[in-house]
């Protein structure tokens, strides 16, 4: 086509251009046009390649996460976690029937200004839970989740120790003990409840299910079984001491049996591998 537009002296043949210009000129022009077509097509190929690579990477990440979730779901349950949870949540039962026994031992009636103050002090359990559930990431930012769990357990033990030791054993009727006891229990519960379930996530959903069952189990042990025993003549302060004694047992069991697994220092290989890839619990 190029040769035919140059004039009547040019003749196009199937094998090239003949006339006044040599056939080499036509070959050069054909090469230039071919190079231009390659340059135009190259950017389109380069644009398509990263998209293809990105899709492959996303699919690989999705498959890896799916495998991690499946591996975590197949972990065997750690049933002893129920004991740890029961030992801790039993301290929460002080706001149940034991609250009235605490009140009677303090020689506080059911009506009057002092009784109203006692009720407001008992409400610190709920206020403490609310405050520390929302504020622990600010107030305890310097502590990792595992350290917060141990702090909550120690705080619960101190709060539960006040009624049997200072009130029942020493006979003190200072109203401040009520504020300190219920305040420590509430703050400890606010730290413990969500943080503990977060920390044990690498142990698998079956283990977490046993931990959640510790809530109703603890209330059943104290409010149903424990109060039934009291009705047969066992002194009520024995329940307070039972709760206090259980807390060091729960702390020791968690520290010796579960912390090594969560830290990758023990347990089976499945648990350690899952703990490494789990991003929810930073222990």
PDB file of C-alpha atoms in Angstrom:
ATOM      1  CA  UNK A   1       0.000   0.000   0.000  1.00  0.00           C
ATOM      2  CA  UNK A   2       2.864   2.341   0.792  1.00  0.00           C
ATOM      3  CA  UNK A   3       4.471   1.725  -2.614  1.00  0.00           C
ATOM      4  CA  UNK A   4       1.243   2.239  -4.552  1.00  0.00           C
ATOM      5  CA  UNK A   5       0.832   5.763  -3.106  1.00  0.00           C
ATOM      6  CA  UNK A   6       4.242   6.986  -4.299  1.00  0.00           C
ATOM      7  CA  UNK A   7       3.284   7.439  -7.992  1.00  0.00           C
ATOM      8  CA  UNK A   8       2.848   5.706 -11.295  1.00  0.00           C
ATOM      9  CA  UNK A   9       6.469   4.732 -11.473  1.00  0.00           C
ATOM     10  CA  UNK A  10       6.038   2.341  -8.586  1.00  0.00           C
ATOM     11  CA  UNK A  11       4.775  -1.193  -9.037  1.00  0.00           C
ATOM     12  CA  UNK A  12       3.781  -3.526  -6.187  1.00  0.00           C
ATOM     13  CA  UNK A  13       4.440  -7.198  -6.622  1.00  0.00           C
ATOM     14  CA  UNK A  14       3.835 -10.161  -4.342  1.00  0.00           C
ATOM     15  CA  UNK A  15       7.508 -10.286  -3.419  1.00  0.00           C
ATOM     16  CA  UNK A  16       8.274  -6.606  -2.855  1.00  0.00           C
ATOM     17  CA  UNK A  17       8.340  -3.104  -4.406  1.00  0.00           C
ATOM     18  CA  UNK A  18       9.982  -2.348  -7.722  1.00  0.00           C
ATOM     19  CA  UNK A  19      10.576   0.975  -9.384  1.00  0.00           C
ATOM     20  CA  UNK A  20      12.628   3.997  -8.626  1.00  0.00           C
ATOM     21  CA  UNK A  21      13.248   3.047  -4.988  1.00  0.00           C
ATOM     22  CA  UNK A  22      15.058  -0.081  -3.989  1.00  0.00           C
ATOM     23  CA  UNK A  23      13.206  -2.917  -2.281  1.00  0.00           C
ATOM     24  CA  UNK A  24      15.380  -2.416   0.843  1.00  0.00           C
ATOM     25  CA  UNK A  25      13.401   0.750   1.657  1.00  0.00           C
ATOM     26  CA  UNK A  26      10.156  -1.194   1.815  1.00  0.00           C
ATOM     27  CA  UNK A  27      11.732  -3.782   4.091  1.00  0.00           C
ATOM     28  CA  UNK A  28      12.908  -1.092   6.517  1.00  0.00           C
ATOM     29  CA  UNK A  29       9.459   0.509   6.659  1.00  0.00           C
ATOM     30  CA  UNK A  30       7.824  -2.855   7.289  1.00  0.00           C
ATOM     31  CA  UNK A  31      10.220  -3.515  10.161  1.00  0.00           C
ATOM     32  CA  UNK A  32       9.449  -0.101  11.717  1.00  0.00           C
ATOM     33  CA  UNK A  33       5.701  -0.721  11.584  1.00  0.00           C
ATOM     34  CA  UNK A  34       6.131  -4.179  13.157  1.00  0.00           C
ATOM     35  CA  UNK A  35       8.226  -2.734  15.990  1.00  0.00           C
ATOM     36  CA  UNK A  36       5.527  -0.110  16.644  1.00  0.00           C
ATOM     37  CA  UNK A  37       2.876  -2.827  16.988  1.00  0.00           C
ATOM     38  CA  UNK A  38       5.036  -4.675  19.532  1.00  0.00           C
ATOM     39  CA  UNK A  39       5.549  -1.507  21.605  1.00  0.00           C
ATOM     40  CA  UNK A  40       1.804  -0.859  21.734  1.00  0.00           C
ATOM     41  CA  UNK A  41       0.991  -4.412  22.812  1.00  0.00           C
ATOM     42  CA  UNK A  42       3.697  -4.606  25.484  1.00  0.00           C
ATOM     43  CA  UNK A  43       2.109  -2.204  28.041  1.00  0.00           C
ATOM     44  CA  UNK A  44      -1.184  -4.095  27.870  1.00  0.00           C
ATOM     45  CA  UNK A  45       0.607  -7.353  28.736  1.00  0.00           C
ATOM     46  CA  UNK A  46       2.468  -5.696  31.600  1.00  0.00           C
ATOM     47  CA  UNK A  47      -0.757  -4.345  33.055  1.00  0.00           C
ATOM     48  CA  UNK A  48      -2.449  -7.714  32.998  1.00  0.00           C
ATOM     49  CA  UNK A  49       0.393  -9.598  34.691  1.00  0.00           C
ATOM     50  CA  UNK A  50       0.269  -7.926  38.184  1.00  0.00           C
ATOM     51  CA  UNK A  51      -3.488  -8.466  38.375  1.00  0.00           C
ATOM     52  CA  UNK A  52      -3.030 -12.157  37.708  1.00  0.00           C
ATOM     53  CA  UNK A  53      -0.298 -12.407  40.352  1.00  0.00           C
ATOM     54  CA  UNK A  54      -2.385 -10.522  42.938  1.00  0.00           C
ATOM     55  CA  UNK A  55      -5.336 -12.836  42.429  1.00  0.00           C
ATOM     56  CA  UNK A  56      -3.119 -15.877  42.925  1.00  0.00           C
ATOM     57  CA  UNK A  57      -1.667 -14.391  46.138  1.00  0.00           C
ATOM     58  CA  UNK A  58      -5.127 -13.639  47.551  1.00  0.00           C
ATOM     59  CA  UNK A  59      -6.313 -17.143  46.823  1.00  0.00           C
ATOM     60  CA  UNK A  60      -3.239 -18.609  48.511  1.00  0.00           C
ATOM     61  CA  UNK A  61      -3.766 -16.463  51.628  1.00  0.00           C
ATOM     62  CA  UNK A  62      -7.423 -17.453  51.793  1.00  0.00           C
ATOM     63  CA  UNK A  63      -6.589 -21.149  51.539  1.00  0.00           C
ATOM     64  CA  UNK A  64      -3.905 -20.802  54.226  1.00  0.00           C
ATOM     65  CA  UNK A  65      -6.324 -19.125  56.630  1.00  0.00           C
ATOM     66  CA  UNK A  66      -8.934 -21.784  55.950  1.00  0.00           C
ATOM     67  CA  UNK A  67      -6.439 -24.526  56.758  1.00  0.00           C
ATOM     68  CA  UNK A  68      -5.460 -22.758  59.999  1.00  0.00           C
ATOM     69  CA  UNK A  69      -9.103 -22.528  61.096  1.00  0.00           C
ATOM     70  CA  UNK A  70      -9.715 -26.190  60.283  1.00  0.00           C
ATOM     71  CA  UNK A  71      -6.595 -27.247  62.193  1.00  0.00           C
ATOM     72  CA  UNK A  72      -7.655 -25.190  65.213  1.00  0.00           C
ATOM     73  CA  UNK A  73     -11.163 -26.676  65.161  1.00  0.00           C
ATOM     74  CA  UNK A  74      -9.713 -30.207  65.268  1.00  0.00           C
ATOM     75  CA  UNK A  75      -7.686 -29.591  68.452  1.00  0.00           C
ATOM     76  CA  UNK A  76      -8.754 -31.862  71.341  1.00  0.00           C
ATOM     77  CA  UNK A  77     -10.499 -30.181  74.293  1.00  0.00           C
ATOM     78  CA  UNK A  78      -8.449 -29.291  77.351  1.00  0.00           C
ATOM     79  CA  UNK A  79     -11.059 -30.161  79.996  1.00  0.00           C
ATOM     80  CA  UNK A  80      -8.980 -28.942  82.942  1.00  0.00           C
ATOM     81  CA  UNK A  81      -9.677 -25.399  81.780  1.00  0.00           C
ATOM     82  CA  UNK A  82     -13.104 -25.871  83.400  1.00  0.00           C
ATOM     83  CA  UNK A  83     -11.431 -26.145  86.806  1.00  0.00           C
ATOM     84  CA  UNK A  84      -9.500 -22.917  86.260  1.00  0.00           C
ATOM     85  CA  UNK A  85     -12.652 -21.045  85.279  1.00  0.00           C
ATOM     86  CA  UNK A  86     -14.688 -22.442  88.189  1.00  0.00           C
ATOM     87  CA  UNK A  87     -12.001 -21.438  90.699  1.00  0.00           C
ATOM     88  CA  UNK A  88     -12.092 -17.881  89.378  1.00  0.00           C
ATOM     89  CA  UNK A  89     -15.818 -17.363  88.858  1.00  0.00           C
ATOM     90  CA  UNK A  90     -16.670 -18.706  92.321  1.00  0.00           C
ATOM     91  CA  UNK A  91     -15.479 -15.342  93.600  1.00  0.00           C
ATOM     92  CA  UNK A  92     -18.266 -13.741  91.583  1.00  0.00           C
ATOM     93  CA  UNK A  93     -20.817 -15.635  93.694  1.00  0.00           C
ATOM     94  CA  UNK A  94     -20.150 -13.313  96.644  1.00  0.00           C
ATOM     95  CA  UNK A  95     -22.868 -11.049  95.233  1.00  0.00           C
ATOM     96  CA  UNK A  96     -25.415 -13.907  95.626  1.00  0.00           C
ATOM     97  CA  UNK A  97     -26.612 -15.526  98.867  1.00  0.00           C
ATOM     98  CA  UNK A  98     -23.170 -15.042 100.404  1.00  0.00           C
ATOM     99  CA  UNK A  99     -23.675 -11.290 100.146  1.00  0.00           C
ATOM    100  CA  UNK A 100     -26.450 -11.481 102.757  1.00  0.00           C
ATOM    101  CA  UNK A 101     -24.317 -13.627 105.053  1.00  0.00           C
ATOM    102  CA  UNK A 102     -21.509 -11.057 104.716  1.00  0.00           C
ATOM    103  CA  UNK A 103     -23.980  -8.312 105.573  1.00  0.00           C
ATOM    104  CA  UNK A 104     -25.277 -10.100 108.677  1.00  0.00           C
ATOM    105  CA  UNK A 105     -21.748 -10.724 109.958  1.00  0.00           C
ATOM    106  CA  UNK A 106     -21.082  -6.988 109.568  1.00  0.00           C
ATOM    107  CA  UNK A 107     -24.122  -6.422 111.852  1.00  0.00           C
ATOM    108  CA  UNK A 108     -25.944  -4.429 109.183  1.00  0.00           C
ATOM    109  CA  UNK A 109     -29.727  -4.613 108.970  1.00  0.00           C
ATOM    110  CA  UNK A 110     -31.897  -4.787 105.883  1.00  0.00           C
ATOM    111  CA  UNK A 111     -33.064  -1.157 106.178  1.00  0.00           C
ATOM    112  CA  UNK A 112     -31.482   2.167 107.066  1.00  0.00           C
ATOM    113  CA  UNK A 113     -28.663   4.325 105.773  1.00  0.00           C
ATOM    114  CA  UNK A 114     -25.907   1.809 106.496  1.00  0.00           C
ATOM    115  CA  UNK A 115     -27.820  -0.889 104.644  1.00  0.00           C
ATOM    116  CA  UNK A 116     -28.126   1.447 101.666  1.00  0.00           C
ATOM    117  CA  UNK A 117     -24.368   2.109 101.733  1.00  0.00           C
ATOM    118  CA  UNK A 118     -23.693  -1.638 101.838  1.00  0.00           C
ATOM    119  CA  UNK A 119     -25.890  -2.112  98.760  1.00  0.00           C
ATOM    120  CA  UNK A 120     -24.017   0.602  96.886  1.00  0.00           C
ATOM    121  CA  UNK A 121     -20.705  -1.005  97.875  1.00  0.00           C
ATOM    122  CA  UNK A 122     -21.913  -4.343  96.510  1.00  0.00           C
ATOM    123  CA  UNK A 123     -22.750  -2.584  93.232  1.00  0.00           C
ATOM    124  CA  UNK A 124     -19.023  -1.927  92.796  1.00  0.00           C
ATOM    125  CA  UNK A 125     -18.783  -5.450  91.386  1.00  0.00           C
ATOM    126  CA  UNK A 126     -20.761  -4.386  88.326  1.00  0.00           C
ATOM    127  CA  UNK A 127     -19.131  -0.972  88.089  1.00  0.00           C
ATOM    128  CA  UNK A 128     -15.688  -2.557  88.285  1.00  0.00           C
ATOM    129  CA  UNK A 129     -16.550  -5.067  85.560  1.00  0.00           C
ATOM    130  CA  UNK A 130     -17.802  -2.316  83.298  1.00  0.00           C
ATOM    131  CA  UNK A 131     -14.809  -0.048  83.901  1.00  0.00           C
ATOM    132  CA  UNK A 132     -12.073  -2.617  83.352  1.00  0.00           C
ATOM    133  CA  UNK A 133     -13.746  -4.396  80.441  1.00  0.00           C
ATOM    134  CA  UNK A 134     -13.614  -1.129  78.505  1.00  0.00           C
ATOM    135  CA  UNK A 135     -10.556   0.512  80.071  1.00  0.00           C
ATOM    136  CA  UNK A 136      -7.995  -2.240  80.518  1.00  0.00           C
ATOM    137  CA  UNK A 137      -6.353  -1.565  77.141  1.00  0.00           C
ATOM    138  CA  UNK A 138      -5.590   1.949  78.393  1.00  0.00           C
ATOM    139  CA  UNK A 139      -4.960   1.435  82.105  1.00  0.00           C
ATOM    140  CA  UNK A 140      -3.084  -1.856  81.636  1.00  0.00           C
ATOM    141  CA  UNK A 141      -1.464  -1.124  78.291  1.00  0.00           C
ATOM    142  CA  UNK A 142       1.955  -1.987  79.727  1.00  0.00           C
ATOM    143  CA  UNK A 143       0.833  -5.562  80.481  1.00  0.00           C
ATOM    144  CA  UNK A 144       0.356  -8.323  77.933  1.00  0.00           C
ATOM    145  CA  UNK A 145      -2.886 -10.374  78.052  1.00  0.00           C
ATOM    146  CA  UNK A 146      -1.253 -13.251  79.928  1.00  0.00           C
ATOM    147  CA  UNK A 147      -0.014 -10.905  82.651  1.00  0.00           C
ATOM    148  CA  UNK A 148      -3.480  -9.371  82.924  1.00  0.00           C
ATOM    149  CA  UNK A 149      -4.979 -12.806  83.534  1.00  0.00           C
ATOM    150  CA  UNK A 150      -2.635 -13.447  86.456  1.00  0.00           C
ATOM    151  CA  UNK A 151      -3.243  -9.941  87.820  1.00  0.00           C
ATOM    152  CA  UNK A 152      -7.000 -10.584  87.750  1.00  0.00           C
ATOM    153  CA  UNK A 153      -6.612 -13.910  89.555  1.00  0.00           C
ATOM    154  CA  UNK A 154      -4.519 -12.360  92.317  1.00  0.00           C
ATOM    155  CA  UNK A 155      -6.962  -9.450  92.666  1.00  0.00           C
ATOM    156  CA  UNK A 156      -9.883 -11.877  92.943  1.00  0.00           C
ATOM    157  CA  UNK A 157      -8.089 -13.846  95.652  1.00  0.00           C
ATOM    158  CA  UNK A 158      -7.440 -10.702  97.697  1.00  0.00           C
ATOM    159  CA  UNK A 159     -11.031  -9.525  97.321  1.00  0.00           C
ATOM    160  CA  UNK A 160     -12.427 -12.901  98.403  1.00  0.00           C
ATOM    161  CA  UNK A 161     -10.009 -13.109 101.344  1.00  0.00           C
ATOM    162  CA  UNK A 162     -11.395 -10.005 103.078  1.00  0.00           C
ATOM    163  CA  UNK A 163     -14.756 -11.401 104.325  1.00  0.00           C
ATOM    164  CA  UNK A 164     -13.488 -14.654 105.922  1.00  0.00           C
ATOM    165  CA  UNK A 165     -10.278 -13.197 107.329  1.00  0.00           C
ATOM    166  CA  UNK A 166     -11.021  -9.638 108.431  1.00  0.00           C
ATOM    167  CA  UNK A 167     -14.748  -9.957 109.153  1.00  0.00           C
ATOM    168  CA  UNK A 168     -15.296 -13.570 110.257  1.00  0.00           C
ATOM    169  CA  UNK A 169     -11.891 -14.402 111.751  1.00  0.00           C
ATOM    170  CA  UNK A 170     -10.903 -11.011 113.209  1.00  0.00           C
ATOM    171  CA  UNK A 171     -14.448  -9.755 113.881  1.00  0.00           C
ATOM    172  CA  UNK A 172     -13.986  -6.367 112.177  1.00  0.00           C
ATOM    173  CA  UNK A 173     -17.139  -4.451 111.224  1.00  0.00           C
ATOM    174  CA  UNK A 174     -15.435  -1.606 109.336  1.00  0.00           C
ATOM    175  CA  UNK A 175     -17.609  -0.722 106.355  1.00  0.00           C
ATOM    176  CA  UNK A 176     -14.554  -0.030 104.225  1.00  0.00           C
ATOM    177  CA  UNK A 177     -13.902  -3.758 103.908  1.00  0.00           C
ATOM    178  CA  UNK A 178     -17.085  -4.070 101.855  1.00  0.00           C
ATOM    179  CA  UNK A 179     -15.911  -1.451  99.342  1.00  0.00           C
ATOM    180  CA  UNK A 180     -12.438  -2.958  99.071  1.00  0.00           C
ATOM    181  CA  UNK A 181     -13.702  -6.533  98.726  1.00  0.00           C
ATOM    182  CA  UNK A 182     -16.397  -5.911  96.111  1.00  0.00           C
ATOM    183  CA  UNK A 183     -14.241  -3.355  94.309  1.00  0.00           C
ATOM    184  CA  UNK A 184     -11.375  -5.831  93.860  1.00  0.00           C
ATOM    185  CA  UNK A 185     -13.784  -8.551  92.739  1.00  0.00           C
ATOM    186  CA  UNK A 186     -15.417  -6.297  90.136  1.00  0.00           C
ATOM    187  CA  UNK A 187     -12.167  -4.953  88.715  1.00  0.00           C
ATOM    188  CA  UNK A 188     -10.696  -8.456  88.534  1.00  0.00           C
ATOM    189  CA  UNK A 189     -13.746  -9.830  86.742  1.00  0.00           C
ATOM    190  CA  UNK A 190     -13.635  -7.008  84.196  1.00  0.00           C
ATOM    191  CA  UNK A 191     -10.030  -7.842  83.378  1.00  0.00           C
ATOM    192  CA  UNK A 192     -10.412 -11.608  83.460  1.00  0.00           C
ATOM    193  CA  UNK A 193     -13.582 -12.484  81.554  1.00  0.00           C
ATOM    194  CA  UNK A 194     -12.751 -11.251  78.060  1.00  0.00           C
ATOM    195  CA  UNK A 195      -8.965 -11.499  78.369  1.00  0.00           C
ATOM    196  CA  UNK A 196      -8.936 -15.120  79.532  1.00  0.00           C
ATOM    197  CA  UNK A 197     -11.140 -16.303  76.670  1.00  0.00           C
ATOM    198  CA  UNK A 198      -8.903 -14.386  74.289  1.00  0.00           C
ATOM    199  CA  UNK A 199      -5.716 -15.918  75.667  1.00  0.00           C
ATOM    200  CA  UNK A 200      -6.935 -19.522  75.430  1.00  0.00           C
ATOM    201  CA  UNK A 201      -8.115 -19.128  71.814  1.00  0.00           C
ATOM    202  CA  UNK A 202      -5.089 -21.072  70.423  1.00  0.00           C
ATOM    203  CA  UNK A 203      -6.231 -24.113  72.409  1.00  0.00           C
ATOM    204  CA  UNK A 204      -9.222 -24.472  70.099  1.00  0.00           C
ATOM    205  CA  UNK A 205     -12.990 -23.850  70.279  1.00  0.00           C
ATOM    206  CA  UNK A 206     -13.670 -27.064  72.215  1.00  0.00           C
ATOM    207  CA  UNK A 207     -11.427 -25.922  75.060  1.00  0.00           C
ATOM    208  CA  UNK A 208     -13.092 -22.514  75.034  1.00  0.00           C
ATOM    209  CA  UNK A 209     -16.487 -24.247  75.333  1.00  0.00           C
ATOM    210  CA  UNK A 210     -15.364 -25.943  78.527  1.00  0.00           C
ATOM    211  CA  UNK A 211     -14.149 -22.608  79.870  1.00  0.00           C
ATOM    212  CA  UNK A 212     -17.532 -20.990  79.202  1.00  0.00           C
ATOM    213  CA  UNK A 213     -19.263 -23.833  81.062  1.00  0.00           C
ATOM    214  CA  UNK A 214     -17.321 -22.729  84.134  1.00  0.00           C
ATOM    215  CA  UNK A 215     -19.702 -19.790  84.639  1.00  0.00           C
ATOM    216  CA  UNK A 216     -22.880 -21.781  85.414  1.00  0.00           C
ATOM    217  CA  UNK A 217     -20.844 -24.519  87.105  1.00  0.00           C
ATOM    218  CA  UNK A 218     -19.340 -22.068  89.615  1.00  0.00           C
ATOM    219  CA  UNK A 219     -22.721 -20.599  90.546  1.00  0.00           C
ATOM    220  CA  UNK A 220     -24.236 -24.077  90.878  1.00  0.00           C
ATOM    221  CA  UNK A 221     -21.430 -25.211  93.196  1.00  0.00           C
ATOM    222  CA  UNK A 222     -21.787 -22.244  95.586  1.00  0.00           C
ATOM    223  CA  UNK A 223     -25.429 -21.150  95.347  1.00  0.00           C
ATOM    224  CA  UNK A 224     -26.987 -24.625  95.044  1.00  0.00           C
ATOM    225  CA  UNK A 225     -24.635 -27.263  96.420  1.00  0.00           C
ATOM    226  CA  UNK A 226     -22.820 -25.011  98.896  1.00  0.00           C
ATOM    227  CA  UNK A 227     -25.913 -23.398 100.391  1.00  0.00           C
ATOM    228  CA  UNK A 228     -27.543 -26.828 100.650  1.00  0.00           C
ATOM    229  CA  UNK A 229     -24.587 -27.997 102.748  1.00  0.00           C
ATOM    230  CA  UNK A 230     -24.891 -24.888 104.911  1.00  0.00           C
ATOM    231  CA  UNK A 231     -28.532 -25.752 105.597  1.00  0.00           C
ATOM    232  CA  UNK A 232     -27.301 -28.972 107.240  1.00  0.00           C
ATOM    233  CA  UNK A 233     -25.269 -27.074 109.817  1.00  0.00           C
ATOM    234  CA  UNK A 234     -21.965 -26.277 108.083  1.00  0.00           C
ATOM    235  CA  UNK A 235     -20.925 -22.691 108.978  1.00  0.00           C
ATOM    236  CA  UNK A 236     -21.326 -20.281 106.105  1.00  0.00           C
ATOM    237  CA  UNK A 237     -17.830 -18.871 106.488  1.00  0.00           C
ATOM    238  CA  UNK A 238     -16.564 -22.304 105.336  1.00  0.00           C
ATOM    239  CA  UNK A 239     -17.822 -21.396 101.848  1.00  0.00           C
ATOM    240  CA  UNK A 240     -15.816 -18.161 101.945  1.00  0.00           C
ATOM    241  CA  UNK A 241     -12.672 -20.069 102.871  1.00  0.00           C
ATOM    242  CA  UNK A 242     -13.381 -22.689 100.201  1.00  0.00           C
ATOM    243  CA  UNK A 243     -13.496 -19.961  97.531  1.00  0.00           C
ATOM    244  CA  UNK A 244     -10.229 -18.458  98.756  1.00  0.00           C
ATOM    245  CA  UNK A 245      -8.440 -21.832  98.834  1.00  0.00           C
ATOM    246  CA  UNK A 246      -9.610 -22.704  95.303  1.00  0.00           C
ATOM    247  CA  UNK A 247      -8.062 -19.592  93.747  1.00  0.00           C
ATOM    248  CA  UNK A 248      -4.372 -20.545  94.327  1.00  0.00           C
ATOM    249  CA  UNK A 249      -5.208 -23.992  92.952  1.00  0.00           C
ATOM    250  CA  UNK A 250      -6.666 -22.432  89.788  1.00  0.00           C
ATOM    251  CA  UNK A 251      -3.675 -20.112  89.402  1.00  0.00           C
ATOM    252  CA  UNK A 252      -1.190 -22.958  89.793  1.00  0.00           C
ATOM    253  CA  UNK A 253      -3.062 -25.209  87.369  1.00  0.00           C
ATOM    254  CA  UNK A 254      -3.211 -22.507  84.716  1.00  0.00           C
ATOM    255  CA  UNK A 255       0.459 -21.592  85.168  1.00  0.00           C
ATOM    256  CA  UNK A 256       1.812 -25.129  85.061  1.00  0.00           C
ATOM    257  CA  UNK A 257      -0.505 -26.843  82.582  1.00  0.00           C
ATOM    258  CA  UNK A 258      -1.726 -24.202  80.123  1.00  0.00           C
ATOM    259  CA  UNK A 259       0.849 -21.413  80.009  1.00  0.00           C
ATOM    260  CA  UNK A 260       3.593 -23.690  78.574  1.00  0.00           C
ATOM    261  CA  UNK A 261       1.241 -24.715  75.758  1.00  0.00           C
ATOM    262  CA  UNK A 262       0.170 -21.164  74.989  1.00  0.00           C
ATOM    263  CA  UNK A 263       3.767 -19.988  75.031  1.00  0.00           C
ATOM    264  CA  UNK A 264       4.913 -22.746  72.649  1.00  0.00           C
ATOM    265  CA  UNK A 265       7.007 -24.354  75.354  1.00  0.00           C
ATOM    266  CA  UNK A 266       4.974 -27.500  75.704  1.00  0.00           C
ATOM    267  CA  UNK A 267       1.919 -29.401  74.663  1.00  0.00           C
ATOM    268  CA  UNK A 268       1.415 -31.222  71.403  1.00  0.00           C
ATOM    269  CA  UNK A 269       2.666 -29.914  68.097  1.00  0.00           C
ATOM    270  CA  UNK A 270      -0.784 -28.999  66.839  1.00  0.00           C
ATOM    271  CA  UNK A 271      -1.369 -26.619  69.734  1.00  0.00           C
ATOM    272  CA  UNK A 272       2.007 -24.917  69.423  1.00  0.00           C
ATOM    273  CA  UNK A 273       1.660 -24.448  65.668  1.00  0.00           C
ATOM    274  CA  UNK A 274      -1.803 -22.976  66.034  1.00  0.00           C
ATOM    275  CA  UNK A 275      -0.631 -20.625  68.774  1.00  0.00           C
ATOM    276  CA  UNK A 276       2.029 -19.246  66.453  1.00  0.00           C
ATOM    277  CA  UNK A 277      -0.339 -18.418  63.595  1.00  0.00           C
ATOM    278  CA  UNK A 278      -3.220 -17.176  65.762  1.00  0.00           C
ATOM    279  CA  UNK A 279      -3.286 -13.391  65.695  1.00  0.00           C
ATOM    280  CA  UNK A 280      -6.107 -12.875  68.190  1.00  0.00           C
ATOM    281  CA  UNK A 281      -4.259 -13.836  71.345  1.00  0.00           C
ATOM    282  CA  UNK A 282      -0.922 -12.141  71.907  1.00  0.00           C
ATOM    283  CA  UNK A 283       0.540 -13.910  74.908  1.00  0.00           C
TER     284      UNK A 283
END
